[in-house]
PDB file of C-alpha atoms in Angstrom:
ATOM      1  CA  MET D   1       0.472  30.280  -3.018  1.00  0.00           C
ATOM      2  CA  GLU D   2       3.139  31.852  -5.213  1.00  0.00           C
ATOM      3  CA  HIS D   3       6.239  33.748  -4.027  1.00  0.00           C
ATOM      4  CA  ASN D   4       4.682  37.069  -4.968  1.00  0.00           C
ATOM      5  CA  GLU D   5       1.755  36.172  -2.672  1.00  0.00           C
ATOM      6  CA  LEU D   6       4.005  36.384   0.390  1.00  0.00           C
ATOM      7  CA  ASP D   7       3.680  39.683   2.194  1.00  0.00           C
ATOM      8  CA  LEU D   8       5.832  41.088   4.983  1.00  0.00           C
ATOM      9  CA  ILE D   9       3.744  39.394   7.686  1.00  0.00           C
ATOM     10  CA  ASP D  10       4.226  36.018   5.971  1.00  0.00           C
ATOM     11  CA  LEU D  11       7.981  36.625   5.781  1.00  0.00           C
ATOM     12  CA  LEU D  12       8.068  37.645   9.451  1.00  0.00           C
ATOM     13  CA  LEU D  13       6.194  34.474  10.381  1.00  0.00           C
ATOM     14  CA  LEU D  14       8.546  32.304   8.319  1.00  0.00           C
ATOM     15  CA  ASP D  15      11.592  34.024   9.806  1.00  0.00           C
ATOM     16  CA  SER D  16      10.316  33.684  13.371  1.00  0.00           C
ATOM     17  CA  LEU D  17       9.304  30.046  12.980  1.00  0.00           C
ATOM     18  CA  GLN D  18      12.571  28.998  11.371  1.00  0.00           C
ATOM     19  CA  HIS D  19      14.432  30.416  14.367  1.00  0.00           C
ATOM     20  CA  ASP D  20      12.062  29.015  17.011  1.00  0.00           C
ATOM     21  CA  ALA D  21       9.139  26.820  15.977  1.00  0.00           C
ATOM     22  CA  SER D  22       8.277  26.210  19.633  1.00  0.00           C
ATOM     23  CA  LEU D  23       6.759  29.676  20.029  1.00  0.00           C
ATOM     24  CA  SER D  24       3.132  29.564  21.085  1.00  0.00           C
ATOM     25  CA  ASN D  25       0.616  31.034  18.666  1.00  0.00           C
ATOM     26  CA  VAL D  26       0.038  33.944  21.075  1.00  0.00           C
ATOM     27  CA  ALA D  27       3.773  34.690  21.350  1.00  0.00           C
ATOM     28  CA  LEU D  28       4.223  34.393  17.596  1.00  0.00           C
ATOM     29  CA  ALA D  29       1.253  36.692  16.930  1.00  0.00           C
ATOM     30  CA  GLU D  30       2.666  39.257  19.327  1.00  0.00           C
ATOM     31  CA  LYS D  31       6.093  39.033  17.725  1.00  0.00           C
ATOM     32  CA  VAL D  32       4.758  39.782  14.228  1.00  0.00           C
ATOM     33  CA  ASN D  33       2.099  42.215  15.460  1.00  0.00           C
ATOM     34  CA  VAL D  34      -1.091  40.408  14.371  1.00  0.00           C
ATOM     35  CA  SER D  35      -3.979  38.880  16.314  1.00  0.00           C
ATOM     36  CA  PRO D  36      -3.685  35.227  17.420  1.00  0.00           C
ATOM     37  CA  PRO D  37      -6.517  34.074  15.093  1.00  0.00           C
ATOM     38  CA  THR D  38      -4.872  35.852  12.147  1.00  0.00           C
ATOM     39  CA  CYS D  39      -1.524  34.317  13.073  1.00  0.00           C
ATOM     40  CA  LEU D  40      -2.994  30.822  13.282  1.00  0.00           C
ATOM     41  CA  ARG D  41      -4.761  31.228   9.921  1.00  0.00           C
ATOM     42  CA  ARG D  42      -1.612  32.547   8.214  1.00  0.00           C
ATOM     43  CA  VAL D  43       0.635  29.807   9.617  1.00  0.00           C
ATOM     44  CA  LYS D  44      -1.858  27.168   8.474  1.00  0.00           C
ATOM     45  CA  ARG D  45      -1.879  28.766   5.003  1.00  0.00           C
ATOM     46  CA  LEU D  46       1.948  28.708   4.924  1.00  0.00           C
ATOM     47  CA  ILE D  47       1.960  25.032   5.921  1.00  0.00           C
ATOM     48  CA  ASP D  48      -0.774  24.101   3.444  1.00  0.00           C
ATOM     49  CA  GLY D  49       1.031  26.051   0.706  1.00  0.00           C
ATOM     50  CA  GLY D  50       4.229  24.072   1.279  1.00  0.00           C
ATOM     51  CA  TRP D  51       6.268  27.034   2.559  1.00  0.00           C
ATOM     52  CA  ILE D  52       6.874  25.201   5.846  1.00  0.00           C
ATOM     53  CA  GLU D  53       8.135  21.754   5.002  1.00  0.00           C
ATOM     54  CA  ARG D  54       8.230  20.400   8.564  1.00  0.00           C
ATOM     55  CA  GLN D  55       8.848  21.440  12.133  1.00  0.00           C
ATOM     56  CA  ILE D  56      11.718  19.660  13.854  1.00  0.00           C
ATOM     57  CA  ALA D  57      14.142  19.921  16.752  1.00  0.00           C
ATOM     58  CA  VAL D  58      17.761  20.629  15.801  1.00  0.00           C
ATOM     59  CA  LEU D  59      19.916  18.471  18.045  1.00  0.00           C
ATOM     60  CA  ASN D  60      23.275  19.505  19.483  1.00  0.00           C
ATOM     61  CA  HIS D  61      25.890  17.992  17.174  1.00  0.00           C
ATOM     62  CA  ASP D  62      28.764  18.137  19.670  1.00  0.00           C
ATOM     63  CA  LYS D  63      26.856  16.613  22.596  1.00  0.00           C
ATOM     64  CA  LEU D  64      25.414  13.822  20.465  1.00  0.00           C
ATOM     65  CA  GLY D  65      28.802  13.084  18.953  1.00  0.00           C
ATOM     66  CA  VAL D  66      30.234  12.530  22.412  1.00  0.00           C
ATOM     67  CA  ALA D  67      27.214  10.636  23.762  1.00  0.00           C
ATOM     68  CA  LEU D  68      26.584   8.400  20.751  1.00  0.00           C
ATOM     69  CA  GLY D  69      30.031   8.140  19.218  1.00  0.00           C
ATOM     70  CA  HIS D  70      29.037   9.859  15.973  1.00  0.00           C
ATOM     71  CA  GLY D  71      32.287  11.672  15.767  1.00  0.00           C
ATOM     72  CA  LEU D  72      33.047  11.655  12.052  1.00  0.00           C
ATOM     73  CA  THR D  73      31.425  13.969   9.520  1.00  0.00           C
ATOM     74  CA  ALA D  74      32.361  13.547   5.879  1.00  0.00           C
ATOM     75  CA  MET D  75      31.516  15.673   2.871  1.00  0.00           C
ATOM     76  CA  VAL D  76      31.693  13.300  -0.074  1.00  0.00           C
ATOM     77  CA  GLU D  77      31.854  14.074  -3.800  1.00  0.00           C
ATOM     78  CA  ILE D  78      30.413  11.325  -5.991  1.00  0.00           C
ATOM     79  CA  SER D  79      30.873  11.045  -9.745  1.00  0.00           C
ATOM     80  CA  LEU D  80      28.879   8.360 -11.523  1.00  0.00           C
ATOM     81  CA  ASP D  81      30.096   6.305 -14.442  1.00  0.00           C
ATOM     82  CA  LYS D  82      26.802   6.737 -16.323  1.00  0.00           C
ATOM     83  CA  GLN D  83      24.816   9.961 -15.878  1.00  0.00           C
ATOM     84  CA  GLY D  84      21.453   9.109 -17.442  1.00  0.00           C
ATOM     85  CA  SER D  85      18.438  10.140 -15.380  1.00  0.00           C
ATOM     86  CA  GLU D  86      17.731   6.532 -14.413  1.00  0.00           C
ATOM     87  CA  HIS D  87      21.299   6.194 -13.073  1.00  0.00           C
ATOM     88  CA  LEU D  88      21.143   9.505 -11.196  1.00  0.00           C
ATOM     89  CA  ASN D  89      17.765   8.548  -9.711  1.00  0.00           C
ATOM     90  CA  ALA D  90      19.003   5.098  -8.693  1.00  0.00           C
ATOM     91  CA  PHE D  91      22.036   6.477  -6.857  1.00  0.00           C
ATOM     92  CA  GLU D  92      19.967   9.218  -5.241  1.00  0.00           C
ATOM     93  CA  GLN D  93      17.456   6.674  -3.928  1.00  0.00           C
ATOM     94  CA  ARG D  94      20.288   4.559  -2.537  1.00  0.00           C
ATOM     95  CA  ALA D  95      21.885   7.563  -0.805  1.00  0.00           C
ATOM     96  CA  VAL D  96      18.733   9.017   0.739  1.00  0.00           C
ATOM     97  CA  ALA D  97      17.703   5.596   2.054  1.00  0.00           C
ATOM     98  CA  ASN D  98      20.904   5.358   4.114  1.00  0.00           C
ATOM     99  CA  GLU D  99      20.377   6.864   7.578  1.00  0.00           C
ATOM    100  CA  ALA D 100      24.017   7.956   7.840  1.00  0.00           C
ATOM    101  CA  VAL D 101      23.476  10.324   4.893  1.00  0.00           C
ATOM    102  CA  GLN D 102      22.279  13.615   6.371  1.00  0.00           C
ATOM    103  CA  GLN D 103      22.216  15.538   3.098  1.00  0.00           C
ATOM    104  CA  CYS D 104      22.250  14.533  -0.549  1.00  0.00           C
ATOM    105  CA  TRP D 105      22.649  17.126  -3.287  1.00  0.00           C
ATOM    106  CA  ARG D 106      22.805  16.742  -7.065  1.00  0.00           C
ATOM    107  CA  VAL D 107      25.379  19.270  -8.209  1.00  0.00           C
ATOM    108  CA  SER D 108      26.824  20.662 -11.391  1.00  0.00           C
ATOM    109  CA  PRO D 109      29.438  21.184 -12.721  1.00  0.00           C
ATOM    110  CA  GLY D 110      31.950  18.777 -11.254  1.00  0.00           C
ATOM    111  CA  PRO D 111      30.782  15.716  -9.387  1.00  0.00           C
ATOM    112  CA  ASP D 112      27.231  14.438  -9.761  1.00  0.00           C
ATOM    113  CA  PHE D 113      26.442  14.380  -6.026  1.00  0.00           C
ATOM    114  CA  MET D 114      27.593  15.887  -2.758  1.00  0.00           C
ATOM    115  CA  LEU D 115      26.727  13.985   0.409  1.00  0.00           C
ATOM    116  CA  VAL D 116      27.068  14.884   4.055  1.00  0.00           C
ATOM    117  CA  VAL D 117      27.619  11.653   5.953  1.00  0.00           C
ATOM    118  CA  GLN D 118      27.647  11.212   9.729  1.00  0.00           C
ATOM    119  CA  ALA D 119      29.538   8.150  10.982  1.00  0.00           C
ATOM    120  CA  ALA D 120      30.588   6.895  14.403  1.00  0.00           C
ATOM    121  CA  ASP D 121      34.210   6.414  13.338  1.00  0.00           C
ATOM    122  CA  MET D 122      36.374   5.470  10.362  1.00  0.00           C
ATOM    123  CA  PRO D 123      35.393   1.754  10.322  1.00  0.00           C
ATOM    124  CA  HIS D 124      31.746   2.829  10.297  1.00  0.00           C
ATOM    125  CA  TYR D 125      32.465   5.250   7.422  1.00  0.00           C
ATOM    126  CA  LEU D 126      34.194   2.408   5.544  1.00  0.00           C
ATOM    127  CA  SER D 127      31.095   0.243   5.968  1.00  0.00           C
ATOM    128  CA  ILE D 128      28.858   3.079   4.714  1.00  0.00           C
ATOM    129  CA  SER D 129      31.134   3.731   1.741  1.00  0.00           C
ATOM    130  CA  GLN D 130      31.159   0.068   0.766  1.00  0.00           C
ATOM    131  CA  THR D 131      27.374  -0.036   0.892  1.00  0.00           C
ATOM    132  CA  LEU D 132      26.840   3.207  -1.018  1.00  0.00           C
ATOM    133  CA  PHE D 133      29.747   3.392  -3.407  1.00  0.00           C
ATOM    134  CA  THR D 134      30.782  -0.113  -4.400  1.00  0.00           C
ATOM    135  CA  GLN D 135      27.850  -2.529  -4.546  1.00  0.00           C
ATOM    136  CA  ASP D 136      26.264  -1.986  -7.978  1.00  0.00           C
ATOM    137  CA  ALA D 137      26.252   1.759  -7.423  1.00  0.00           C
ATOM    138  CA  ASN D 138      27.594   2.932 -10.817  1.00  0.00           C
ATOM    139  CA  VAL D 139      30.175   5.046  -8.961  1.00  0.00           C
ATOM    140  CA  ARG D 140      33.257   6.108 -10.908  1.00  0.00           C
ATOM    141  CA  ASN D 141      34.931   8.400  -8.361  1.00  0.00           C
ATOM    142  CA  VAL D 142      34.592   9.186  -4.655  1.00  0.00           C
ATOM    143  CA  LYS D 143      36.364  12.047  -2.952  1.00  0.00           C
ATOM    144  CA  ALA D 144      35.771  12.390   0.798  1.00  0.00           C
ATOM    145  CA  PHE D 145      36.608  15.353   3.014  1.00  0.00           C
ATOM    146  CA  PHE D 146      36.500  14.833   6.767  1.00  0.00           C
ATOM    147  CA  ALA D 147      35.418  17.672   9.030  1.00  0.00           C
ATOM    148  CA  THR D 148      37.882  18.751  11.683  1.00  0.00           C
ATOM    149  CA  HIS D 149      35.840  21.659  13.064  1.00  0.00           C
ATOM    150  CA  ARG D 150      32.321  22.960  12.481  1.00  0.00           C
ATOM    151  CA  ALA D 151      32.438  26.757  12.554  1.00  0.00           C
ATOM    152  CA  LYS D 152      28.830  27.323  11.488  1.00  0.00           C
ATOM    153  CA  PHE D 153      25.696  25.306  10.933  1.00  0.00           C
ATOM    154  CA  THR D 154      22.276  26.734  10.280  1.00  0.00           C
ATOM    155  CA  THR D 155      19.022  25.676   8.727  1.00  0.00           C
ATOM    156  CA  THR D 156      17.724  29.222   8.336  1.00  0.00           C
ATOM    157  CA  TRP D 157      17.096  31.203   5.160  1.00  0.00           C
ATOM    158  CA  PRO D 158      17.574  34.989   5.029  1.00  0.00           C
ATOM    159  CA  VAL D 159      13.889  35.514   4.195  1.00  0.00           C
ATOM    160  CA  LEU D 160      13.899  39.100   5.456  1.00  0.00           C
ATOM    161  CA  ALA D 161      16.964  40.240   3.506  1.00  0.00           C
ATOM    162  CA  GLY D 162      16.153  43.592   1.956  1.00  0.00           C
ATOM    163  CA  GLN D 163      12.809  43.849   3.772  1.00  0.00           C
ATOM    164  CA  ASN D 164      11.847  46.714   6.049  1.00  0.00           C
ATOM    165  CA  LYS D 165      10.799  45.143   9.333  1.00  0.00           C
ATOM    166  CA  PRO D 166       7.936  46.810  11.205  1.00  0.00           C
TER     167      PRO D 166
END
């Protein structure tokens, strides 16, 4: 299923599901103005086509931080000493395997990677950084920025931008 194969109904389904994947099929069908069997078939096609990667619950960052002690979020720039594909792949595998790493991005220009790391506190961050950035990691430079306030967080895409909604 290519991008040009998505019609307005598909975009409405994607938009609705990314905002609330807990909607029943009947409620979702009503929201996008199609029959429940059509809705079910289209959602299955979107899943099978890879348009819906997974359905998850987004947890409350502030409540969990208080309850679990995960009070430190760091955005970390990583520059590697050697940038060959095998070196980039090796660091990427190391980063994504660490459960404290919430996001891992290869970026350009500038650093090679940007990570979002969630730690309980500064000693925990130090432990994570020693594991990820010092032990045979080919890391030349690390620059960490620590969040003081989260003004916005979303996982949604503006899939309906420029579309005429029914």
